[in-house]
Amino acid sequence: MWEGLRLRVLLLCLGAVLWSSAVAARSRGPQDRGHRHHHPSIYRHRERHKEGQVLHRSKRGWVWNQFFVIEEYTGPDPVLVGRVSLDLYSGTIFVIDDKTGNIHATKTLDREEQAEYTLTAQAVARDTNKPLEPPSEFIVKVQDINDNPPVFLHGPYYANVAEMSNVGTSVIQVTASDADDPTYGNSAKLVYSILQGQPYFSIEPHSGIIRTALPNMDREAKQEYDVVIQAKDMGGHMGGLSGTAQVKITLTDVNDNPPKFAQGVYAMSISEDKVPGEEVGRLKARDPDQAENGMVDYNVLEGDGMNFFEISKDSETQEAVVKLKKPVDFETKRSYTLKVEATNSHIDPRFLSWGPFKDTTIVKISVEDADEPPTFMAPSYNFEVEENAPGGTLVGRVHARDTDIANNPIRYLIPRYTDLEEFFTISPEDGMIKTTRQLDRESQAWHNISVSATETGRAFSLFSMVRVNIKVKDVNDNAPEFATQEEVFMCENVSPGTIIKTVSAVDKDEMAHRQHFHFSLAPKVANNLNFSLKDNRDSTANIMVIRRGFSRVVQDIYELPIEINDNGIPPMSSTNTLLIRLCSCDSKGTFLSCNVEHLVLPAGLSTGALIAILACIVILLAIVVLFVALRRQKKEPLIVFEEEDIRENIITYDDEGGGEEDTEAFDIATLQNPDGANGFLPRKDIKPELQCSLRPGMRPVANSVDVDDFIKTRISDADNDPTAPPYDSIQVYGYEGRGSIAGSLSSLESVTTDSDLDYDYLQSWGPRFKRLADLYGTKDSADDNS
C-alpha cells in the first residue's frame, strides 16, 4: 500500500514539475529562455568552405536546471529524476543515460540528511570525447514526506508554581522539534495536548504553555504532579506522528495556614528547689507551612505566673520553652497559670481574610514540695565589737528557720576554715556569736566568718551558709611614734635658728575627729643648749639649732629625745629619739662628708703608741724571714723527673696468664722503666765518678722475650749501675689473679717473705714453675739440714 502511495505521489510531483516548466517556457521569449536556463557558452566553430564561407554552430540548451526527487523511495526500479539533452556526470547516487539523458537515483535519499544535491553536466563529442562547451551546474532537491515524529529535546521538564494560584497561571512552556520540512505541507505543523494531568493543568495547543486549570490547589494536600504532554504533527490530524514528554510540577509553599496548638491546656510541674533559668517544660504550635512561612513566635498574654515564668523559643525545633524566672515556694503558692499565644512571623496579606494567623493555649504549672535548707532571715550579717574586750563578749546573733512544713529546729555552726584562729564561738541552739579572747584592731580590723544552719532530727539534712562580717572597733591603745626613723644630717657650721628637721608622727589607732599630735622635748633635755623644738599644732614640729660651733672631733652624733602625745581617750604618749649627725660642709652648706673620720691626727704620739707600731713592723719582718728560710731548707727531689711525670713507676697487670712464657697477654715493652730506658737517671746525693754507658749485653728487649731472663737482666743492671737511684724499683709481674692458691708472685715477696707455706706442690706444676720450685725448695732443704 505504501509503495503504491509513494508511486502516485512521485507521479504527481513529476507532473507538477513538468507542467510548471512548460508554463515557464511558454511565458518566456526566446532570448529570455536563453538567459533563465543555465546554458553553456556557445562556441562558434568557423569552418572555411572551399568557397570561403564561414559556418556557425547552433547553441545548445539544457531542458531544466533543477530537478525534484521524492525522499525515502523504496520501489524496485530507480527513481526517474528528470532528463537532460546532453551527457551528465556519472556518480554513486545518480546515474544518467548517455543517450536519452534520463537521470535516475540509485538509492534511498533522506531529506533530513541532505536536502539537495548539485550536479554538473557537460556536452562532449562522441567521436573525440572533447568538450563541446563549458560545464553547467543544476540542482536536484529532495522532496519532504512526513517521516519524522516530533521530539522534545529538553525533557523531562521540572516546574514550580505557587499553591493557591489563580486559574490560568503560567507554569512552564514546553517545545517539541520536528525534523520534517516546515515549508512543505503540514509535516512539521505541531499541536500540543495533555495526556495526563487533567483537570489540574491545561496547555495551549500551539504555544506549548502549561497553565493551572483548578483554583485553590493546596500544597499541604498534594505537592507534586506528574503531567504528560503530547506533540502531534500534521496539525493534529489523523495520520500524523506524535511524541511525548514528562513534566513534574511542584507546588511551592505560601503562608496559607495559621499555627495551631495540639492541646487547649498543657500541664507542667517544677520543684520549689529549682533555681532561676531552669527549664519547666515545652510546647509547640504546629504549622504545616514550610520555611519562613511555618515559623512561629510565642509570648505570654496573661496569667498569675507571668512574674515567675518566662517563655523563649528553640530556633531549631520551633518549640516554646517555659523557664523559671524567679524562685517559687511550695509553702507560699502551689500552682500558676499562663496564657500563651503562638503567631506566624511572616504574614501573607493575600490570606488575611481567611482569619487570624495565631492560636492560644493555657499552661498550668504546679509547684512540687522539696526538702529545702534552712533560710537565714538576712542575706548577710554585720556586727561590731570593741578591741581588747574580754573573751565571751557578745558579738551578735544570726537567725534561720526551716521553710518546710515540718519546721524542724535549727542547729548553728561556725566552719573552722572561716575562723582558723578560733576568735569566735556560736551557740548551736540560738545562734549567739561571742568572742573567745581579746581582739586587736591593729592586727586585724575585720573578721569575715561564715555560719551554717542545718535542720535537726534528720539523718541527711541540707544546710545553708550566711556571711558574717565583724568589725573590731578601735580603742586608743597605741602610742604615737615618728613617721620615719631617719637620721638628721647637720653641718658643723650651721647657724643658730636654722630648722634642721620637721618631724611628724603616726599612730596605729584611728585618728578621731580634730585629734592631732603634740610634740615636746623630753624633760631631761628640756634645757639643753644645742637644740629647741617648736610644735606647729598641725601634728608636726620643727627642730631648730640654738647655738653655733659644732665640731665632729668633739662629738659627731647628738641624740634628742622627743615626747609625742596623741591627746586621745585615754591619751597615749611615747618618747622617740631623734639622731642628729654632724657633717662637714662647704661655705654654701653642701654636705661633703658625714662619716666618722679624723682628717688630722693630734700633734705628737705617745711613746707607747710608737713602740706598738715598731713591734708590729718587727714581727712582720720576722715572719717574712722565717718563710724564706723554710723555703730554702726544703729538700729537693733526688731524681729530676719531668714536670708532668711525678708519680712512682708502679705498673700492675691483673692478668691471670699462662705463666712465665706467656707474653701474649700484654706488651712486654711496657715493663721497662720509661725513665731509664733511653738514658740514665742521675743521682742527686752523690757525684758519680764515671758515666757508665749501656753495656754491650743490654739492648732493647723484644716483646716476645722470656720474662725470667728479662727480670734477671734488669736486676743485675740495677745492682751494678752506680748512677741508679738508691732505692729499689718495685715492679710486679705475673699476678695470678684473685683466688689463686699461689697468691702473689711478686719478686719482692720472693726475697723478703718468711712464709710457713708448703711449696712442694710447685714441683708438680711443670717446667714453667721449675725456677720457683728450686728457690723455695732449696730454702726448705737448708732449714731442714740446720
Coordinates of C-alpha atoms in Angstrom, one line a residue, residues 82 109 146 275 361 695:
G82 CA 14.5 14.1 -15.0
L109 CA 17.5 9.6 -0.2
N146 CA 6.2 13.1 6.9
V275 CA 16.9 28.0 90.6
T361 CA -3.4 27.8 74.8
R695 CA 126.6 -2.4 78.4

